[in-house]
XYZ file of C-alpha atoms in Angstrom:
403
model
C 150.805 111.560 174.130
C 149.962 112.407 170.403
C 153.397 112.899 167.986
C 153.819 116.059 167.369
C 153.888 117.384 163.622
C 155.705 116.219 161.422
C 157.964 113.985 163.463
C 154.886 110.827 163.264
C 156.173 107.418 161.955
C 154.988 105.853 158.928
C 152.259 103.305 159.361
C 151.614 100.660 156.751
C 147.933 101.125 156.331
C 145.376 104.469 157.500
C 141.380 104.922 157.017
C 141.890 108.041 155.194
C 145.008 109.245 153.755
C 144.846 113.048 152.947
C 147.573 114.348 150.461
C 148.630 118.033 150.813
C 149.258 120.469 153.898
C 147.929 123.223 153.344
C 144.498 124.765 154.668
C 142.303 122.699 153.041
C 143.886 119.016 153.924
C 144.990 120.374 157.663
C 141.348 120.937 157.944
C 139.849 117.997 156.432
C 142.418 115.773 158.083
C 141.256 117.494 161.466
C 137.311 116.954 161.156
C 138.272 113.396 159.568
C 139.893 112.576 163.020
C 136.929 114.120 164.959
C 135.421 111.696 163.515
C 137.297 108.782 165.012
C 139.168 107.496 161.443
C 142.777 106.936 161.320
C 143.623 109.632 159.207
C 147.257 110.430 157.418
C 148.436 113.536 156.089
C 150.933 113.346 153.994
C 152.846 117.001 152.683
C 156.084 116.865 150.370
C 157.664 119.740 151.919
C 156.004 121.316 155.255
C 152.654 122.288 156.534
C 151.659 125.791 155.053
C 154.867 125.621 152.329
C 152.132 126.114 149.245
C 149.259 128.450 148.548
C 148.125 128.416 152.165
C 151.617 129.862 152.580
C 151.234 132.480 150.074
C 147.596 133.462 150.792
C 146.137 136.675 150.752
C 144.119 135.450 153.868
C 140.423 137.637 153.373
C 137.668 136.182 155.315
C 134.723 137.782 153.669
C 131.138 137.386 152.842
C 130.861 139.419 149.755
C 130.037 136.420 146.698
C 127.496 136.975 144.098
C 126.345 133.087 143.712
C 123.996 132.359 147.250
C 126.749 128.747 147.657
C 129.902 131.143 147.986
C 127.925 132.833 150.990
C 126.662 130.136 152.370
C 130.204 128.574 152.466
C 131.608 132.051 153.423
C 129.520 132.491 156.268
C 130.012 129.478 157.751
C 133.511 129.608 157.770
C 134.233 133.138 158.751
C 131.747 132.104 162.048
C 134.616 129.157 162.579
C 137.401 131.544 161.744
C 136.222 133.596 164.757
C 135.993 130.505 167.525
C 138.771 129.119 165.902
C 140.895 128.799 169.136
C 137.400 127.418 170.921
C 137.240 124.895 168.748
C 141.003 123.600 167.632
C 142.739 124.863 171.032
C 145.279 126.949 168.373
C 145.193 130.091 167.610
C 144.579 131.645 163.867
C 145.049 135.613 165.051
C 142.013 136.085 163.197
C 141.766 140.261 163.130
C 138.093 141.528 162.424
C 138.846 144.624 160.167
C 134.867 145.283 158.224
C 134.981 145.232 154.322
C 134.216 148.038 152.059
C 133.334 147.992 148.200
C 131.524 150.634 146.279
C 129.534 150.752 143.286
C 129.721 153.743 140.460
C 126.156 155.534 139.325
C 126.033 153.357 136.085
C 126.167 150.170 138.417
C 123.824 151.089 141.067
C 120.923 148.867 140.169
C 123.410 145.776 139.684
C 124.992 146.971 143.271
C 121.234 147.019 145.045
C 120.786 143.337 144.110
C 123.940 141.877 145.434
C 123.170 144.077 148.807
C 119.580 142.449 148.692
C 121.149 138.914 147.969
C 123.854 139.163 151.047
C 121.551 140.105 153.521
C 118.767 137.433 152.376
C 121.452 135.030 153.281
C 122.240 136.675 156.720
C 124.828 138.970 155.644
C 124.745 142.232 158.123
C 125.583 144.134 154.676
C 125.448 147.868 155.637
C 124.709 150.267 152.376
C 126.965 153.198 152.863
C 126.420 157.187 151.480
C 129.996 158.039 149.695
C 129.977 161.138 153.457
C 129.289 157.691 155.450
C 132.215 155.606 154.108
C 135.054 159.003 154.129
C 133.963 159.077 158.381
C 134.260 155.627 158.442
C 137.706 155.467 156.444
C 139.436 158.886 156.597
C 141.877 158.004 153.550
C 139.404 156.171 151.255
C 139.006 158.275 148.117
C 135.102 157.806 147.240
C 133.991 160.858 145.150
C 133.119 158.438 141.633
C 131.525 155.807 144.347
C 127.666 156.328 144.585
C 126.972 154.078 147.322
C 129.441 151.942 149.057
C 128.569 147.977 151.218
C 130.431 147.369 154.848
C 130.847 144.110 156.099
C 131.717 144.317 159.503
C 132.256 141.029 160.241
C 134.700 140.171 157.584
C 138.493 140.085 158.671
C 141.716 138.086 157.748
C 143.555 135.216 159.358
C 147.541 134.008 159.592
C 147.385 131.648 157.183
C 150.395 129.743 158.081
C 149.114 129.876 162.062
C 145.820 128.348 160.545
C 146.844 125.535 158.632
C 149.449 124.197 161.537
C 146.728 124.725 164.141
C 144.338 122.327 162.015
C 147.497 120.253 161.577
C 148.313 120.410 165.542
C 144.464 119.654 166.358
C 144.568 116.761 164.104
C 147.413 115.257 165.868
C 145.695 115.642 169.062
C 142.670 113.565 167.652
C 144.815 111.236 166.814
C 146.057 111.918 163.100
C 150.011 111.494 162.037
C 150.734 114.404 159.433
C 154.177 113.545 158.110
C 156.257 116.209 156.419
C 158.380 115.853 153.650
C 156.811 112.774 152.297
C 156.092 113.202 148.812
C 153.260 111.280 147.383
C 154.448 109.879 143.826
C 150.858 108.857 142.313
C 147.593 107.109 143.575
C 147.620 103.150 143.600
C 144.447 101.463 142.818
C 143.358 97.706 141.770
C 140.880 96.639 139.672
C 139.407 100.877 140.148
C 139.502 100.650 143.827
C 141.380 102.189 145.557
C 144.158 100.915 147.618
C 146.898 103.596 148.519
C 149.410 105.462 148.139
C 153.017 105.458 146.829
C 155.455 107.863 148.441
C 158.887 108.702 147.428
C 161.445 106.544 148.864
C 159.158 105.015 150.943
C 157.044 102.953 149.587
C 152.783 102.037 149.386
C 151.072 103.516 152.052
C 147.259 101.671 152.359
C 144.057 103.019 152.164
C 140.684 102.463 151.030
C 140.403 106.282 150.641
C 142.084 109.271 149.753
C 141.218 112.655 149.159
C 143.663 114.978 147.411
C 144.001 118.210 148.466
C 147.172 119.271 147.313
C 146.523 122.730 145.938
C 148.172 123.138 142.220
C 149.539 119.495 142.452
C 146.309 117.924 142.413
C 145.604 118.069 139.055
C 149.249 115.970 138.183
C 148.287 113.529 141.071
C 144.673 112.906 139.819
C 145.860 112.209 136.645
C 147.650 109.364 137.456
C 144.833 107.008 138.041
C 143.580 109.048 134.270
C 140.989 111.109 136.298
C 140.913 114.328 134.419
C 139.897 117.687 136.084
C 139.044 120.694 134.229
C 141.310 123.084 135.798
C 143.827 125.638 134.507
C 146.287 127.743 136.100
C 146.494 131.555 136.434
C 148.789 133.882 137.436
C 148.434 136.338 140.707
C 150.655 138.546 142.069
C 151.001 140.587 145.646
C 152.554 142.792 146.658
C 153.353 144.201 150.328
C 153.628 148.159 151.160
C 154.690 150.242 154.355
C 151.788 152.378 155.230
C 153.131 155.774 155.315
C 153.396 156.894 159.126
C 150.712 160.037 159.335
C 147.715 157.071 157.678
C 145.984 156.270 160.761
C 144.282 153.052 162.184
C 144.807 150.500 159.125
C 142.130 150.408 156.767
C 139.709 147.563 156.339
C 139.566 145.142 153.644
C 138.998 146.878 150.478
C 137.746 145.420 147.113
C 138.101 148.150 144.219
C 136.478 146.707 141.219
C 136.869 149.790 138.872
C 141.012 150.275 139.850
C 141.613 146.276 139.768
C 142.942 146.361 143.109
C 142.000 144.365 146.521
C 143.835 145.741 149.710
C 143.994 144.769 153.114
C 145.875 145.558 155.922
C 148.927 143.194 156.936
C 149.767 143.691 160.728
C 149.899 147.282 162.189
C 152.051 148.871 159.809
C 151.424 147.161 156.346
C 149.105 146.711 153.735
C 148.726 143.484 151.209
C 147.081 144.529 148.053
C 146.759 142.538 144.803
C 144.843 142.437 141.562
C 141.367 141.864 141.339
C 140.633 140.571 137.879
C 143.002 138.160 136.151
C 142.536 137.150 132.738
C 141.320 133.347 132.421
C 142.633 133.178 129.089
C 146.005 133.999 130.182
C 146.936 130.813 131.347
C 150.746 129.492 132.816
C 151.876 126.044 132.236
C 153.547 126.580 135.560
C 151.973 127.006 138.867
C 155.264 127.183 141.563
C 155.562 130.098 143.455
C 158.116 132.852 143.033
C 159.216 135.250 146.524
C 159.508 138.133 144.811
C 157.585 140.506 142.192
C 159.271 142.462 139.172
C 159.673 146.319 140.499
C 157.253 146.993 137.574
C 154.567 144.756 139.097
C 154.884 146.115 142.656
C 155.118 150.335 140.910
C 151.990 149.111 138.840
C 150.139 147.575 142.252
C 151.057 150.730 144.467
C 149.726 153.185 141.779
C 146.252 151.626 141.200
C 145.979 151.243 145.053
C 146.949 155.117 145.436
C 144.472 155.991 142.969
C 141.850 154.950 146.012
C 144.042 155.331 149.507
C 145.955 158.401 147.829
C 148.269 158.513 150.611
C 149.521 155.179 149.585
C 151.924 156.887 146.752
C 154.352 157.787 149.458
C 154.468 153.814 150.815
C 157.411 151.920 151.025
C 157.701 148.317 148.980
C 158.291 145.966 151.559
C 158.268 142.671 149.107
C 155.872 140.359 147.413
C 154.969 136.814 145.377
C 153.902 135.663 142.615
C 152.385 132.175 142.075
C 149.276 131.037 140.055
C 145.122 130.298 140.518
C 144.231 126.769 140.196
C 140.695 127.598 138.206
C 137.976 126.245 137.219
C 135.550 126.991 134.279
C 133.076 128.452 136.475
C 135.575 129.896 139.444
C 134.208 127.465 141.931
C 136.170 124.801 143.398
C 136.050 120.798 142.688
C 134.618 119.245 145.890
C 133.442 115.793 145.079
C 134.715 111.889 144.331
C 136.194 111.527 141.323
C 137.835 108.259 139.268
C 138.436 105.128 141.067
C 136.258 103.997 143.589
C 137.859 105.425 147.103
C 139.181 108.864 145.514
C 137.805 112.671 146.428
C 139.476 115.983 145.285
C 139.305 119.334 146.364
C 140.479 121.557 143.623
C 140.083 124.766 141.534
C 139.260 127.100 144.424
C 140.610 129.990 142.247
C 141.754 132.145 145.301
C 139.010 131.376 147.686
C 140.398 128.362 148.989
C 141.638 130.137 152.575
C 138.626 131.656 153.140
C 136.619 128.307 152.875
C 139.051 125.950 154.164
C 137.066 125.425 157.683
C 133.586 124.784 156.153
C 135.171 122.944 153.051
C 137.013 120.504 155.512
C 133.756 119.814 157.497
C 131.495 118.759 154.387
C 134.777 116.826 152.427
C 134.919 115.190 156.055
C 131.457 114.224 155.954
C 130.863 113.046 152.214
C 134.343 110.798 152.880
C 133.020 109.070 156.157
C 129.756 108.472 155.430
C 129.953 107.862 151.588
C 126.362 110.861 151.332
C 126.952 113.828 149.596
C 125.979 116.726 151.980
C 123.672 119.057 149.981
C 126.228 121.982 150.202
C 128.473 120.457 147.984
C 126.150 119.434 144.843
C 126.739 122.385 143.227
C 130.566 121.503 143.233
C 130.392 117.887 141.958
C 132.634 117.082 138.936
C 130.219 116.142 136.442
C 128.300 120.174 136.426
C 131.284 121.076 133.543
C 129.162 117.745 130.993
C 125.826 118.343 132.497
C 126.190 121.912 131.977
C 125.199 123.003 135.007
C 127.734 125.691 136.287
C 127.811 127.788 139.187
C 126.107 131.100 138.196
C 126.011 133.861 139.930
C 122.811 134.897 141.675
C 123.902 138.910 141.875
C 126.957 139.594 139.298
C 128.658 142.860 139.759
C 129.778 144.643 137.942
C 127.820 143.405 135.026
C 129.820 142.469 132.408
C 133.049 141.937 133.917
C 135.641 139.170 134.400
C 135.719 137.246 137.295
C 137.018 138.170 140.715
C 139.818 136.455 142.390
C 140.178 137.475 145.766
């Protein structure tokens, strides 16, 4: 009988220690332990306490760069046998996604359409008449054509990272809670642990980092540097106003700088779109509540397209911050000493990718070959120059999208 999370014992040595429980180690830890290693997960507080916690949870296709919807698609296809494959559930809700372009944009808009359905996207282009039947409240009169994804949906996020963490355990993994990892030990640049609070060196010959905003501190104490910087997001939760309807589907609103989806039967989750990479916080913890300004802000640019969204009712909010990279895509690679792989900088997308993510990281880690999904996120593209560009952008000319 496996322990059950979070009450494991310490061993002295593992093959594979992950550090952080969130959605990205829960699911690299569980496809590690498919594998047959003896895998450790270590978290400082609990499983799902960080950005997994916080998540806006979107499972969508929509990228512009052909990796994001490579990675996209996969992982929205495990999102939806999720309890097939783990034996936990994820209450992944199919909802569609809709986005529309304005006249000015069309050509820029046709592109992207062409470029998600090259890659297997079932991207339906949508008359402004089609969209209104489809979604009774969506305001579309500036759109001039509008994409569905039908597919896409959203996830529990907490549910997803502690049925990762609950599959692991029944592979055979020990994911300890409240076992903070102090910094990475190494010998002559090998690696060869890690020390934990009040507990000691834990061995390994490997360990990946996957500790959302802390990996960055972490990395740097065996001096490997990552080029990541931290932005703020906030979201905010609203009360659908009773007379609605069926909740709306995902909704990405690149001229009002809002993203919306719905949150259960009765709410909808709606943040910004754009943040400003320039604007960068020194601190990246997360805060349980929004200024009233924030949330009044949030509800009127949502209103402007779900007009009957004026009359909803605040029901609460977070803020916390975007670890990001120079290019928006995430750090998947080894990095520093010999025995040490990250996976950073997934500026918001890092839910959304987790179950694909965890597969390849699982992969490159065991058998020490770099599957060809991740060589566009190796560390060294920021000196070589070679950055993740996108294949479709849209809106031309506009800062990069979060969500």
């Amino acid at each position: 009988m496996r322990d059950p999370v979070g009450s494991a014992r310490l061993p002295d040595t593992a093959d594979v220690v992950v550090v952080g429980g969130g959605c990205m180690g829960t699911s690299t830890a569980w496809h590690l332990a498919r594998r047959g290693l003896g895998v450790v997960l270590l978290e400082k507080s609990h499983v799902a306490a960080g950005a997994t916690g916080h998540s806006g949870a979107l499972i969508r296709q929509h990228y512009e760069a052909r990796i994001g919807i490579r990675l996209a698609k996969e992982s929205l296809a495990f999102f939806r046998r999720f309890k097939e494959e783990t034996g936990f559930s994820c209450d992944f809700r199919t909802t569609g996604f809709l986005s529309g372009t304005r006249e000015r944009d069309l050509p820029a808009f046709e592109a992207l359409v062409e470029l998600l359905r090259s890659e297997g996207v079932r991207a339906e282009r949508l008359t402004p008449s089609d969209a209104r039947t489809m979604e009774p409240q969506l305001e579309v009169s500036d759109y001039a054509a509008l994409v569905h994804d039908p597919d896409a949906g959203y996830a529990d996020p907490i549910a997803t990272a502690h049925g990762f963490a609950d599959a692991a355990t029944m592979e055979g993994a020990k994911v300890l809670h409240a076992h903070a990892v102090s910094s990475i030990a190494t010998r002559a640049r090998q690696i060869v642990g890690v020390k934990i609070r009040g507990a000691g060196l834990l061995s390994a010959e490997r360990v990946i980092i996957a500790a959302g905003n802390w990996t960055q501190d972490l990395a740097a104490t065996v001096r490997a540097r990552l080029p990541v910087r931290y932005v703020r997001g906030e979201v905010a939760i609203l009360r659908r106003p009773i007379d609605f309807g069926a909740p709306p589907r995902i909704h990405f609103d690149f001229y009002g700088n809002t993203y919306s989806r719905p949150d259960g039967e009765k709410d909808t989750l709606t943040g910004y779109m754009n943040t400003d990479p320039g604007k960068t916080t020194p601190r990246h913890e997360f805060a349980e509540s929004l200024p009233a300004a924030t949330v009044r802000d949030l509800q009127t640019r949502l209103s402007k397209r779900f007009p009957r969204m004026m009359d909803a009712q605040p029901r609460g909010g977070w803020s916390g911050a975007y670890d990001v990279t120079p290019d928006s895509y995430p750090i998947v690679d080894r990095i520093g000493p010999d025995g040490l792989f990250v996976a950073v900088g997934f500026s918001g997308h890092g839910f959304k990718l987790c179950p694909e993510i965890g597969r390849l990281l699982a992969e490159y880690v065991a058998t020490e070959k770099r599957p060809e999904p991740l060589v566009p996120l190796r560390a060294s593209r920021f000196e070589e120059k070679q950055l993740v560009r996108a294949d479709a952008p849209f809106p031309g000319g506009r800062r990069r999208r979060i969500p």
